[in-house]
Tab-separated table of C-alpha atoms and ligand atoms in Angstrom:
chain	number	residue	atom	x	y	z
O	1	MET	CA	-16.192	12.602	15.186
O	2	GLU	CA	-13.105	10.450	14.805
O	3	TYR	CA	-12.673	7.746	17.453
O	4	MET	CA	-9.824	8.578	19.844
O	5	PHE	CA	-7.666	5.685	20.994
O	6	ARG	CA	-7.494	5.544	24.776
O	7	ARG	CA	-4.396	7.381	26.007
O	8	GLU	CA	-5.038	6.554	29.659
O	9	PRO	CA	-2.917	3.475	30.607
O	10	LYS	CA	-5.106	0.468	31.379
O	11	GLU	CA	-4.417	-2.861	33.057
O	12	VAL	CA	-4.807	-5.497	30.319
O	13	PRO	CA	-4.477	-9.298	30.507
O	14	LYS	CA	-0.824	-10.368	30.368
O	15	VAL	CA	0.217	-12.206	27.208
O	16	ASN	CA	3.293	-14.355	26.692
O	17	THR	CA	3.537	-16.586	23.618
O	18	LYS	CA	6.376	-17.468	21.251
O	19	ASN	CA	5.347	-14.568	19.018
O	20	ARG	CA	4.136	-11.779	21.307
O	21	LYS	CA	4.335	-10.423	24.826
O	22	ILE	CA	2.283	-7.859	26.717
O	23	CYS	CA	3.638	-7.265	30.216
O	24	THR	CA	2.676	-3.684	31.089
O	25	LYS	CA	-0.364	-1.451	31.158
O	26	ILE	CA	-1.308	-0.307	27.649
O	27	PRO	CA	-0.344	2.307	26.624
O	28	VAL	CA	2.838	1.940	28.650
O	29	PRO	CA	2.792	4.666	31.347
O	30	GLU	CA	6.498	5.429	30.817
O	31	SER	CA	5.926	5.912	27.069
O	32	LEU	CA	3.489	8.772	27.545
O	33	GLU	CA	6.233	11.369	27.895
O	34	ILE	CA	7.453	10.486	24.378
O	35	ILE	CA	3.936	10.395	22.954
O	36	GLU	CA	3.024	13.753	24.520
O	37	ARG	CA	6.195	15.309	23.085
O	38	SER	CA	5.269	14.143	19.607
O	39	ILE	CA	1.719	15.372	20.006
O	40	LYS	CA	3.047	18.761	21.100
O	41	TYR	CA	5.577	19.203	18.295
O	42	GLU	CA	4.125	17.259	15.349
O	43	PRO	CA	0.854	17.622	13.458
O	44	TRP	CA	-2.093	15.628	14.763
O	45	SER	CA	-2.219	13.636	11.546
O	46	MET	CA	1.128	12.111	12.600
O	47	ASN	CA	-0.350	11.294	15.973
O	48	ASN	CA	-3.677	9.547	15.605
O	49	GLN	CA	-2.240	6.047	15.578
O	50	LEU	CA	-2.082	3.302	18.194
O	51	TYR	CA	0.076	4.427	21.102
O	52	ALA	CA	3.119	2.221	20.597
O	53	VAL	CA	6.635	3.613	20.887
O	54	TRP	CA	8.829	1.417	18.726
O	55	ASP	CA	12.289	0.608	20.033
O	56	LYS	CA	13.335	-2.070	17.562
O	57	ALA	CA	11.727	-4.261	14.934
O	58	ILE	CA	12.973	-7.650	13.778
O	59	ASP	CA	11.376	-9.690	10.995
O	60	TYR	CA	7.631	-9.778	11.865
O	61	GLN	CA	7.914	-8.433	15.422
O	62	VAL	CA	7.964	-4.954	16.941
O	63	PHE	CA	9.525	-4.379	20.372
O	64	ASP	CA	9.191	-1.488	22.803
O	65	LYS	CA	11.630	-0.569	25.585
O	66	TRP	CA	9.409	-1.971	28.311
O	67	GLY	CA	9.344	-5.624	27.297
O	68	ASN	CA	6.246	-5.670	25.057
O	69	VAL	CA	6.403	-7.475	21.729
O	70	TRP	CA	3.798	-7.199	18.961
O	71	ILE	CA	3.211	-9.313	15.863
O	72	ASP	CA	3.312	-6.751	13.065
O	73	PHE	CA	0.494	-6.937	10.516
O	74	SER	CA	1.408	-3.572	8.960
O	75	SER	CA	4.967	-4.031	7.616
O	76	GLY	CA	5.486	-0.406	8.635
O	77	ILE	CA	2.646	0.257	6.141
O	78	PHE	CA	3.699	-2.081	3.335
O	79	VAL	CA	7.413	-1.324	3.425
O	80	THR	CA	9.152	-4.252	5.087
O	81	ASN	CA	8.131	-7.125	2.805
O	82	SER	CA	11.526	-8.775	3.482
O	83	GLY	CA	11.073	-8.436	7.219
O	84	HIS	CA	12.046	-5.678	9.622
O	85	GLY	CA	15.750	-5.180	10.246
O	86	ASN	CA	16.625	-7.683	7.515
O	87	GLU	CA	20.203	-8.820	8.196
O	88	ASP	CA	21.334	-8.635	4.569
O	89	MET	CA	20.116	-5.063	4.416
O	90	VAL	CA	21.748	-4.132	7.712
O	91	GLU	CA	25.022	-5.634	6.465
O	92	ALA	CA	24.838	-3.681	3.179
O	93	LEU	CA	24.181	-0.495	5.127
O	94	ARG	CA	27.077	-1.182	7.487
O	95	LYS	CA	29.456	-1.581	4.565
O	96	MET	CA	28.383	1.744	3.095
O	97	ILE	CA	28.607	3.489	6.481
O	98	ASP	CA	32.022	2.021	7.227
O	99	LYS	CA	33.508	3.379	4.003
O	100	PRO	CA	31.972	5.995	4.673
O	101	LEU	CA	29.827	7.093	1.702
O	102	LEU	CA	26.651	8.867	2.680
O	103	ASN	CA	26.016	11.077	-0.328
O	104	SER	CA	26.982	10.939	-3.979
O	105	TYR	CA	24.283	12.920	-5.770
O	106	TYR	CA	24.840	13.308	-9.451
O	107	TYR	CA	27.975	11.193	-9.714
O	108	TYR	CA	28.187	7.530	-10.585
O	109	LEU	CA	27.861	4.919	-7.874
O	110	GLU	CA	28.473	1.220	-8.396
O	111	GLU	CA	25.571	0.129	-6.169
O	112	ARG	CA	23.183	2.513	-7.930
O	113	SER	CA	24.049	1.042	-11.307
O	114	LEU	CA	23.546	-2.450	-9.871
O	115	LEU	CA	20.205	-1.528	-8.318
O	116	SER	CA	18.875	-0.082	-11.590
O	117	GLU	CA	20.042	-3.214	-13.400
O	118	GLN	CA	18.419	-5.447	-10.774
O	119	LEU	CA	15.121	-3.543	-11.009
O	120	VAL	CA	15.066	-3.885	-14.778
O	121	LYS	CA	15.821	-7.608	-14.465
O	122	MET	CA	12.791	-8.031	-12.183
O	123	THR	CA	10.541	-6.169	-14.614
O	124	PRO	CA	8.901	-7.271	-17.878
O	125	LYS	CA	11.117	-6.908	-20.961
O	126	ASN	CA	9.286	-3.909	-22.440
O	127	LEU	CA	10.462	-1.789	-19.491
O	128	ASP	CA	14.202	-1.349	-19.673
O	129	MET	CA	15.085	1.580	-17.422
O	130	ALA	CA	14.721	2.619	-13.797
O	131	PHE	CA	14.615	6.193	-12.521
O	132	LEU	CA	15.315	6.401	-8.785
O	133	LEU	CA	13.494	8.830	-6.527
O	134	THR	CA	12.702	9.021	-2.815
O	135	THR	CA	8.945	8.772	-2.202
O	136	GLY	CA	5.993	7.030	-3.817
O	137	SER	CA	4.264	10.354	-4.461
O	138	GLU	CA	7.187	11.517	-6.554
O	139	THR	CA	6.838	8.485	-8.804
O	140	THR	CA	3.143	9.034	-9.559
O	141	GLU	CA	3.872	12.720	-10.083
O	142	CYS	CA	6.653	11.722	-12.485
O	143	ALA	CA	4.365	9.290	-14.340
O	144	LEU	CA	1.806	12.045	-14.856
O	145	LYS	CA	4.501	14.295	-16.269
O	146	LEU	CA	5.900	11.601	-18.558
O	147	CYS	CA	2.453	10.757	-19.956
O	148	ARG	CA	1.755	14.395	-20.670
O	149	ILE	CA	5.131	15.295	-22.164
O	150	ARG	CA	4.939	12.257	-24.443
O	151	GLY	CA	1.312	13.056	-25.310
O	152	MET	CA	2.038	16.690	-26.107
O	153	LYS	CA	4.787	15.648	-28.497
O	154	LYS	CA	2.083	13.894	-30.492
O	155	SER	CA	-0.519	16.651	-30.176
O	156	PRO	CA	-0.620	19.723	-27.905
O	157	ARG	CA	-4.081	18.671	-26.645
O	158	LYS	CA	-3.027	15.157	-25.632
O	159	VAL	CA	-2.798	15.834	-21.882
O	160	VAL	CA	-5.788	14.105	-20.271
O	161	MET	CA	-4.975	11.665	-17.490
O	162	LEU	CA	-7.529	9.090	-16.368
O	163	SER	CA	-7.662	7.884	-12.784
O	164	PHE	CA	-10.272	6.300	-10.509
O	165	LEU	CA	-12.633	7.468	-7.815
O	166	GLY	CA	-11.493	5.947	-4.514
O	167	ALA	CA	-7.867	5.669	-5.621
O	168	PHE	CA	-4.829	6.987	-3.762
O	169	HIS	CA	-1.587	8.075	-5.408
O	170	GLY	CA	0.190	10.193	-2.793
O	171	LYS	CA	0.168	13.627	-1.189
O	172	THR	CA	1.781	16.020	-3.668
O	173	LEU	CA	-0.141	18.269	-6.058
O	174	GLY	CA	-0.518	16.023	-9.114
O	175	ALA	CA	-0.828	12.891	-6.982
O	176	GLN	CA	-3.624	14.493	-4.954
O	177	THR	CA	-5.466	15.590	-8.085
O	178	MET	CA	-5.294	12.074	-9.485
O	179	ALA	CA	-6.440	10.605	-6.146
O	180	GLY	CA	-10.093	9.722	-6.126
O	181	LYS	CA	-11.572	11.554	-3.167
O	182	PRO	CA	-12.818	15.133	-3.550
O	183	SER	CA	-11.139	16.011	-0.213
O	184	SER	CA	-7.803	15.196	-1.878
O	185	TRP	CA	-8.140	17.954	-4.429
O	186	GLU	CA	-10.494	20.513	-2.832
O	187	TRP	CA	-7.580	22.335	-1.182
O	188	ILE	CA	-6.045	22.967	-4.615
O	189	GLY	CA	-8.800	25.423	-5.479
O	190	THR	CA	-9.208	24.749	-9.162
O	191	LYS	CA	-9.350	21.134	-10.183
O	192	ASP	CA	-7.172	20.287	-13.155
O	193	PRO	CA	-9.751	19.839	-15.961
O	194	ASN	CA	-7.398	17.425	-17.689
O	195	ILE	CA	-7.581	14.833	-14.938
O	196	TYR	CA	-10.694	12.728	-15.357
O	197	HIS	CA	-11.906	10.329	-12.673
O	198	LEU	CA	-13.599	7.147	-13.775
O	199	PRO	CA	-16.006	5.589	-11.257
O	200	CYS	CA	-14.604	2.629	-9.320
O	201	PRO	CA	-15.915	-0.443	-11.155
O	202	THR	CA	-15.728	-2.756	-8.133
O	203	ASN	CA	-18.458	-2.849	-5.524
O	204	ALA	CA	-16.685	-2.907	-2.148
O	205	PHE	CA	-19.756	-4.359	-0.459
O	206	GLU	CA	-19.949	-7.392	-2.708
O	207	SER	CA	-17.866	-10.543	-2.768
O	208	MET	CA	-14.621	-10.596	-4.681
O	209	ASP	CA	-16.102	-13.084	-7.174
O	210	GLN	CA	-17.317	-10.082	-9.174
O	211	ILE	CA	-13.810	-9.464	-10.517
O	212	TYR	CA	-13.780	-12.755	-12.457
O	213	ASP	CA	-16.873	-12.111	-14.589
O	214	GLU	CA	-14.976	-10.911	-17.645
O	215	GLU	CA	-17.988	-10.081	-19.769
O	216	CYS	CA	-19.563	-8.023	-17.007
O	217	GLY	CA	-16.261	-6.140	-16.463
O	218	ARG	CA	-16.123	-5.253	-20.163
O	219	LYS	CA	-19.740	-4.127	-20.073
O	220	VAL	CA	-19.060	-1.773	-17.144
O	221	PHE	CA	-16.061	-0.378	-19.028
O	222	ASN	CA	-18.274	0.357	-22.048
O	223	GLU	CA	-20.688	2.203	-19.774
O	224	HIS	CA	-17.806	4.285	-18.431
O	225	ILE	CA	-16.680	5.054	-21.976
O	226	GLU	CA	-20.166	6.358	-22.734
O	227	LYS	CA	-20.054	8.510	-19.615
O	228	MET	CA	-16.673	9.918	-20.608
O	229	LYS	CA	-18.078	10.772	-24.015
O	230	ALA	CA	-21.109	12.432	-22.442
O	231	ASP	CA	-18.751	14.442	-20.201
O	232	GLY	CA	-17.067	15.793	-23.326
O	233	ILE	CA	-13.762	13.892	-23.242
O	234	ASP	CA	-12.213	13.583	-26.701
O	235	PHE	CA	-10.507	10.157	-26.541
O	236	ASP	CA	-7.593	11.295	-28.691
O	237	THR	CA	-6.645	13.819	-25.984
O	238	ILE	CA	-6.011	11.031	-23.468
O	239	ALA	CA	-2.307	10.793	-22.582
O	240	GLY	CA	-2.523	8.018	-20.029
O	241	ALA	CA	-4.348	6.276	-17.200
O	242	ILE	CA	-3.108	5.449	-13.718
O	243	LEU	CA	-4.402	2.789	-11.387
O	244	GLU	CA	-3.333	0.922	-8.284
O	245	PRO	CA	-3.747	-2.831	-8.830
O	246	TYR	CA	-5.980	-2.676	-5.764
O	247	GLN	CA	-7.511	0.278	-3.982
O	248	GLY	CA	-5.644	0.407	-0.699
O	249	TRP	CA	-8.440	1.112	1.764
O	250	ALA	CA	-10.136	-2.266	1.154
O	251	ALA	CA	-7.553	-4.235	-0.877
O	252	LEU	CA	-10.135	-3.790	-3.648
O	253	PHE	CA	-9.073	-5.398	-6.923
O	254	TYR	CA	-10.713	-4.342	-10.189
O	255	PRO	CA	-12.802	-6.527	-12.524
O	256	ILE	CA	-10.309	-8.310	-14.775
O	257	GLY	CA	-12.412	-7.760	-17.922
O	258	TYR	CA	-12.628	-4.058	-17.152
O	259	ILE	CA	-8.862	-3.658	-16.918
O	260	LYS	CA	-8.275	-5.668	-20.093
O	261	ALA	CA	-10.766	-3.427	-21.913
O	262	LEU	CA	-9.055	-0.335	-20.495
O	263	ARG	CA	-5.670	-1.587	-21.750
O	264	GLU	CA	-7.079	-2.175	-25.242
O	265	PHE	CA	-8.726	1.263	-25.237
O	266	LEU	CA	-5.468	2.990	-24.235
O	267	THR	CA	-3.519	1.164	-26.946
O	268	VAL	CA	-6.072	2.185	-29.602
O	269	HIS	CA	-5.817	5.805	-28.480
O	270	ASP	CA	-2.026	5.769	-28.159
O	271	ALA	CA	-2.095	6.472	-24.417
O	272	LEU	CA	0.047	4.979	-21.628
O	273	PHE	CA	-0.999	2.591	-18.873
O	274	VAL	CA	0.575	3.417	-15.513
O	275	SER	CA	0.468	0.877	-12.699
O	276	ASP	CA	0.920	2.481	-9.296
O	277	GLU	CA	2.637	-0.400	-7.510
O	278	VAL	CA	3.786	1.701	-4.555
O	279	GLN	CA	1.740	-0.471	-2.206
O	280	ALA	CA	1.126	-3.593	-4.298
O	281	GLY	CA	4.616	-4.160	-5.686
O	282	PHE	CA	7.373	-6.611	-4.771
O	283	GLY	CA	5.375	-9.632	-3.793
O	284	ARG	CA	2.715	-8.080	-1.601
O	285	THR	CA	-0.145	-9.620	-3.603
O	286	GLY	CA	1.573	-12.940	-4.282
O	287	LYS	CA	2.833	-11.667	-7.663
O	288	MET	CA	5.910	-9.536	-8.205
O	289	PHE	CA	3.608	-6.718	-9.383
O	290	GLY	CA	-0.110	-6.517	-8.706
O	291	TYR	CA	-1.061	-5.682	-12.309
O	292	GLU	CA	-0.048	-9.233	-13.282
O	293	TYR	CA	-3.460	-10.376	-12.021
O	294	TYR	CA	-5.040	-8.651	-15.013
O	295	GLY	CA	-3.011	-10.417	-17.698
O	296	ILE	CA	-1.973	-7.140	-19.349
O	297	ASP	CA	1.203	-5.205	-20.185
O	298	VAL	CA	1.798	-1.799	-18.683
O	299	ASP	CA	3.957	1.115	-19.860
O	300	ILE	CA	5.063	2.648	-16.560
O	301	ILE	CA	5.410	1.106	-13.103
O	302	CYS	CA	5.566	3.352	-10.030
O	303	CYS	CA	7.417	1.718	-7.132
O	304	GLY	CA	7.871	2.866	-3.539
O	305	LYS	CA	7.649	1.365	-0.076
O	306	ALA	CA	8.800	-2.294	-0.453
O	307	VAL	CA	11.169	-1.538	-3.325
O	308	SER	CA	13.615	-0.400	-0.663
O	309	GLY	CA	12.262	-2.541	2.162
O	310	ALA	CA	13.013	0.180	4.706
O	311	LEU	CA	14.882	3.299	3.663
O	312	PRO	CA	13.411	6.135	1.558
O	313	LEU	CA	13.757	5.106	-2.064
O	314	SER	CA	11.284	4.849	-4.922
O	315	ALA	CA	11.542	4.145	-8.636
O	316	VAL	CA	9.807	4.712	-11.940
O	317	LEU	CA	10.239	1.780	-14.325
O	318	ALA	CA	9.575	2.324	-18.014
O	319	ASN	CA	10.980	1.976	-21.491
O	320	HIS	CA	13.897	4.325	-22.281
O	321	GLU	CA	11.822	6.021	-24.987
O	322	ILE	CA	9.287	7.054	-22.364
O	323	LEU	CA	11.793	8.049	-19.675
O	324	ASP	CA	13.963	9.991	-22.068
O	325	VAL	CA	11.132	12.353	-23.106
O	326	ASP	CA	11.973	14.419	-20.040
O	327	GLY	CA	15.509	15.793	-19.751
O	328	SER	CA	15.102	16.800	-16.098
O	329	LEU	CA	14.856	13.426	-14.413
O	330	ASN	CA	17.055	13.726	-11.354
O	331	SER	CA	16.530	14.590	-7.716
O	332	THR	CA	18.896	15.415	-4.838
O	333	HIS	CA	18.188	12.332	-2.730
O	334	GLY	CA	17.150	10.001	-5.543
O	335	GLY	CA	19.593	7.108	-5.545
O	336	SER	CA	21.348	8.159	-2.350
O	337	PRO	CA	23.990	5.575	-1.239
O	338	LEU	CA	22.341	4.187	1.914
O	339	PRO	CA	18.846	3.629	0.491
O	340	VAL	CA	20.433	2.207	-2.653
O	341	ALA	CA	22.597	-0.240	-0.725
O	342	SER	CA	19.705	-1.522	1.372
O	343	ALA	CA	17.295	-1.658	-1.593
O	344	LEU	CA	19.744	-3.790	-3.560
O	345	ALA	CA	20.131	-6.212	-0.646
O	346	ASN	CA	16.354	-6.194	-0.170
O	347	LEU	CA	15.587	-7.151	-3.780
O	348	LYS	CA	18.178	-9.907	-3.780
O	349	TYR	CA	16.736	-11.290	-0.555
O	350	LEU	CA	13.223	-11.172	-1.991
O	351	GLU	CA	14.421	-13.238	-4.948
O	352	GLN	CA	16.627	-15.712	-3.032
O	353	GLU	CA	13.939	-16.469	-0.475
O	354	ASN	CA	11.126	-16.774	-3.051
O	355	LEU	CA	9.064	-14.349	-1.023
O	356	VAL	CA	6.623	-13.674	-3.850
O	357	GLU	CA	5.689	-17.340	-3.995
O	358	LYS	CA	5.598	-17.573	-0.202
O	359	ALA	CA	3.114	-14.687	-0.056
O	360	LYS	CA	0.868	-16.582	-2.465
O	361	GLN	CA	1.085	-19.713	-0.294
O	362	LYS	CA	0.216	-17.796	2.865
O	363	GLU	CA	-2.820	-16.280	1.145
O	364	LYS	CA	-4.694	-19.503	1.879
O	365	ILE	CA	-4.330	-19.061	5.645
O	366	VAL	CA	-5.450	-15.442	5.546
O	367	ARG	CA	-8.414	-16.125	3.267
O	368	GLU	CA	-9.624	-18.956	5.508
O	369	LYS	CA	-9.340	-16.833	8.635
O	370	PHE	CA	-11.095	-13.830	7.052
O	371	ASN	CA	-13.859	-16.162	5.862
O	372	GLU	CA	-14.169	-17.410	9.435
O	373	LEU	CA	-14.521	-13.784	10.568
O	374	LYS	CA	-17.253	-13.236	7.984
O	375	GLU	CA	-19.083	-16.416	9.021
O	376	ARG	CA	-18.975	-15.410	12.681
O	377	PHE	CA	-20.227	-11.884	12.008
O	378	PRO	CA	-22.430	-12.181	8.922
O	379	ASP	CA	-24.384	-9.040	9.791
O	380	ARG	CA	-21.206	-6.931	10.093
O	381	VAL	CA	-18.536	-8.265	7.755
O	382	VAL	CA	-20.047	-7.701	4.324
O	383	SER	CA	-17.119	-8.677	2.097
O	384	ILE	CA	-13.509	-9.807	2.011
O	385	HIS	CA	-11.044	-8.612	-0.635
O	386	GLY	CA	-7.403	-9.362	-1.336
O	387	PHE	CA	-4.659	-11.531	-2.742
O	388	GLY	CA	-1.342	-12.680	-1.293
O	389	LEU	CA	-0.722	-10.856	1.972
O	390	ALA	CA	-2.814	-7.759	1.194
O	391	PHE	CA	-6.288	-8.358	2.565
O	392	ALA	CA	-9.208	-6.438	4.035
O	393	ALA	CA	-12.605	-7.113	5.552
O	394	VAL	CA	-15.268	-4.480	4.910
O	395	VAL	CA	-17.151	-3.917	8.187
O	396	CYS	CA	-20.557	-2.255	8.327
O	397	LYS	CA	-23.197	-1.376	10.896
O	398	PRO	CA	-25.557	-4.353	11.382
O	399	ASN	CA	-27.331	-5.379	8.185
O	400	SER	CA	-26.457	-2.211	6.296
O	401	ASN	CA	-23.911	-0.824	3.868
O	402	GLU	CA	-22.847	1.925	6.286
O	403	LEU	CA	-19.147	1.444	7.047
O	404	ASP	CA	-18.499	1.089	10.784
O	405	VAL	CA	-15.293	3.063	11.186
O	406	GLU	CA	-15.489	3.231	14.979
O	407	LEU	CA	-16.067	-0.487	15.462
O	408	VAL	CA	-12.972	-1.243	13.405
O	409	ASP	CA	-10.926	1.277	15.387
O	410	ARG	CA	-12.044	-0.425	18.596
O	411	VAL	CA	-11.172	-3.851	17.196
O	412	ILE	CA	-7.651	-2.847	16.206
O	413	GLU	CA	-7.179	-1.105	19.563
O	414	ARG	CA	-8.211	-4.283	21.358
O	415	ALA	CA	-5.963	-6.390	19.151
O	416	PHE	CA	-3.116	-4.015	19.957
O	417	GLU	CA	-3.686	-4.614	23.685
O	418	LYS	CA	-3.319	-8.327	22.956
O	419	GLY	CA	-0.049	-7.950	21.041
O	420	LEU	CA	-1.064	-7.371	17.409
O	421	MET	CA	-0.049	-4.245	15.527
O	422	SER	CA	-2.336	-3.609	12.576
O	423	ILE	CA	-3.312	-0.878	10.144
O	424	ARG	CA	-5.742	1.931	10.913
O	425	THR	CA	-7.462	2.680	7.595
O	426	MET	CA	-10.127	4.981	9.102
O	427	THR	CA	-12.522	3.695	6.459
O	428	GLY	CA	-14.251	0.801	8.211
O	429	THR	CA	-11.953	-1.922	6.974
O	430	ILE	CA	-9.842	-4.387	8.921
O	431	LYS	CA	-6.781	-4.446	6.723
O	432	ILE	CA	-3.654	-6.510	7.076
O	433	GLY	CA	-0.238	-6.506	5.415
O	434	PRO	CA	2.329	-8.524	7.419
O	435	PRO	CA	5.927	-8.954	6.271
O	436	LEU	CA	6.066	-11.711	3.632
O	437	THR	CA	8.559	-13.493	5.902
O	438	ILE	CA	6.025	-14.054	8.690
O	439	PRO	CA	5.944	-17.689	9.860
O	440	ASN	CA	2.616	-19.480	9.497
O	441	ASP	CA	2.085	-19.865	13.243
O	442	ALA	CA	2.432	-16.105	13.811
O	443	LEU	CA	0.106	-15.402	10.886
O	444	ILE	CA	-2.546	-17.724	12.320
O	445	GLU	CA	-2.036	-16.305	15.817
O	446	GLY	CA	-2.449	-12.739	14.513
O	447	MET	CA	-5.616	-13.603	12.570
O	448	ASP	CA	-7.060	-15.304	15.653
O	449	ILE	CA	-6.403	-12.153	17.678
O	450	ILE	CA	-8.465	-10.168	15.137
O	451	ILE	CA	-11.365	-12.629	15.429
O	452	GLU	CA	-11.147	-12.672	19.252
O	453	SER	CA	-10.996	-8.865	19.421
O	454	MET	CA	-13.990	-8.519	17.094
O	455	GLU	CA	-15.912	-10.955	19.281
O	456	GLU	CA	-15.194	-8.950	22.437
O	457	VAL	CA	-15.874	-5.533	20.939
O	458	VAL	CA	-19.119	-6.601	19.243
O	459	ASN	CA	-20.352	-8.261	22.454
O	460	GLU	CA	-19.560	-5.118	24.441
O	461	SER	CA	-21.428	-2.928	21.959
O	462	ASN	CA	-24.581	-5.116	21.977
J	1	LIG	N1	0.607	5.317	-4.234
J	1	LIG	C1	0.057	4.390	-3.428
J	1	LIG	C2	-0.762	3.296	-4.039
J	1	LIG	C3	0.267	4.424	-2.048
J	1	LIG	O1	-0.279	3.487	-1.251
J	1	LIG	C4	1.054	5.478	-1.517
J	1	LIG	C5	1.282	5.570	-0.053
J	1	LIG	O2	0.592	5.019	0.754
J	1	LIG	C6	1.612	6.426	-2.383
J	1	LIG	C7	1.360	6.314	-3.743
J	1	LIG	C8	2.443	7.546	-1.852
J	1	LIG	O3	3.674	7.083	-1.379
J	1	LIG	P1	4.535	7.970	-0.365
J	1	LIG	O4	3.782	8.031	0.928
J	1	LIG	O5	5.842	7.256	-0.266
J	1	LIG	O6	4.675	9.320	-0.998
């Protein structure tokens, strides 16, 4: 049974620091009317989050109407890398609204041409075009299609797509089939036999050091190759492979040697490497794109979330020869004026403020604090994974490898009562992803709230 956050308002200790404020019962009694309305009219899956009703969000802080202020460790789920309500973005939006130009589908738009140019400039040289869409799922769906259309031009059987168990690529049909949990594809009825899931080569319960042992990574890849062979996959039918630079649930990076070997294998078999950067892209990991950690080239980059920094916009980046294999690449809201205007301002801000580098610098603080958490709770926190400002602690029941989903839910609920908004992964991981603009003192304060909340919740459960 899933843990239910307490909906009954409770008196909690008052908090008032430079970065956060809690001055009411939590949840706020007056907010319940809004929450109940949502629960009545929207699916439950939209409603099993912490009971906060957002009124405004600025930089790294979220405000409600009743005077409470939270430090945001979620970036609206990895969207607002340049900070909430970024002024440059607001200004760009205002200009577009004041014209007004709210829709332009199919016709040329100066800002769209500039955004595509800017995206290409921020991307390695082998990728020279950007195709704009609306959601992350559409980009992974598009990548699947591009790999297959290109493959089929070479041989009608070249349609196999490789992906990983444990991975996530979105909620549409192809994206769900590529995702690495059986529950993602069971609803489809028949599983696409041309999507093959490789096992995840990283052990979530072990330290992150495992990713650096290059020889071991290559060895695991060879074992997976043997398994593929045994499962009857003809390597020349492989059209492409898709992977997230890290698996989202635990910020789980892959062994570097494994990914290098995969790249070499795909090149030998004339198949494409797709990096799903929907969550990892645009500085989140302390690199512009997460795949850079593996020292490889990729053929297609899927971008969503932080590419726009707020509004719905996503992009597929690739070489023109790959993008031009499909003559139907357009979509009604892809490249719509408002998302385009804010995305352009967002990317410029990211560059001007060196946010990618700043995320790498702040990594040190987060790593130290997560290590402190692990030292304090050695029987519960089994491993820490992450780079930049994408980090997670894997939390288990005492001295076991059984993920403690409920304990983590209780910890993030407690942290919320203290003024920290974090991410509910529902997989037994304490995961953080603050805006890259967060000041160091707020980052430290937020991490200390996690440690304090863990302390309280563990003591209560003993
Ligand atoms: N790919 C990854 C790695 C993601 O994290 C997500 C969303 O969380 C998606 C794809 C799907 O993006 P969207 O929710 O915008 O469709």
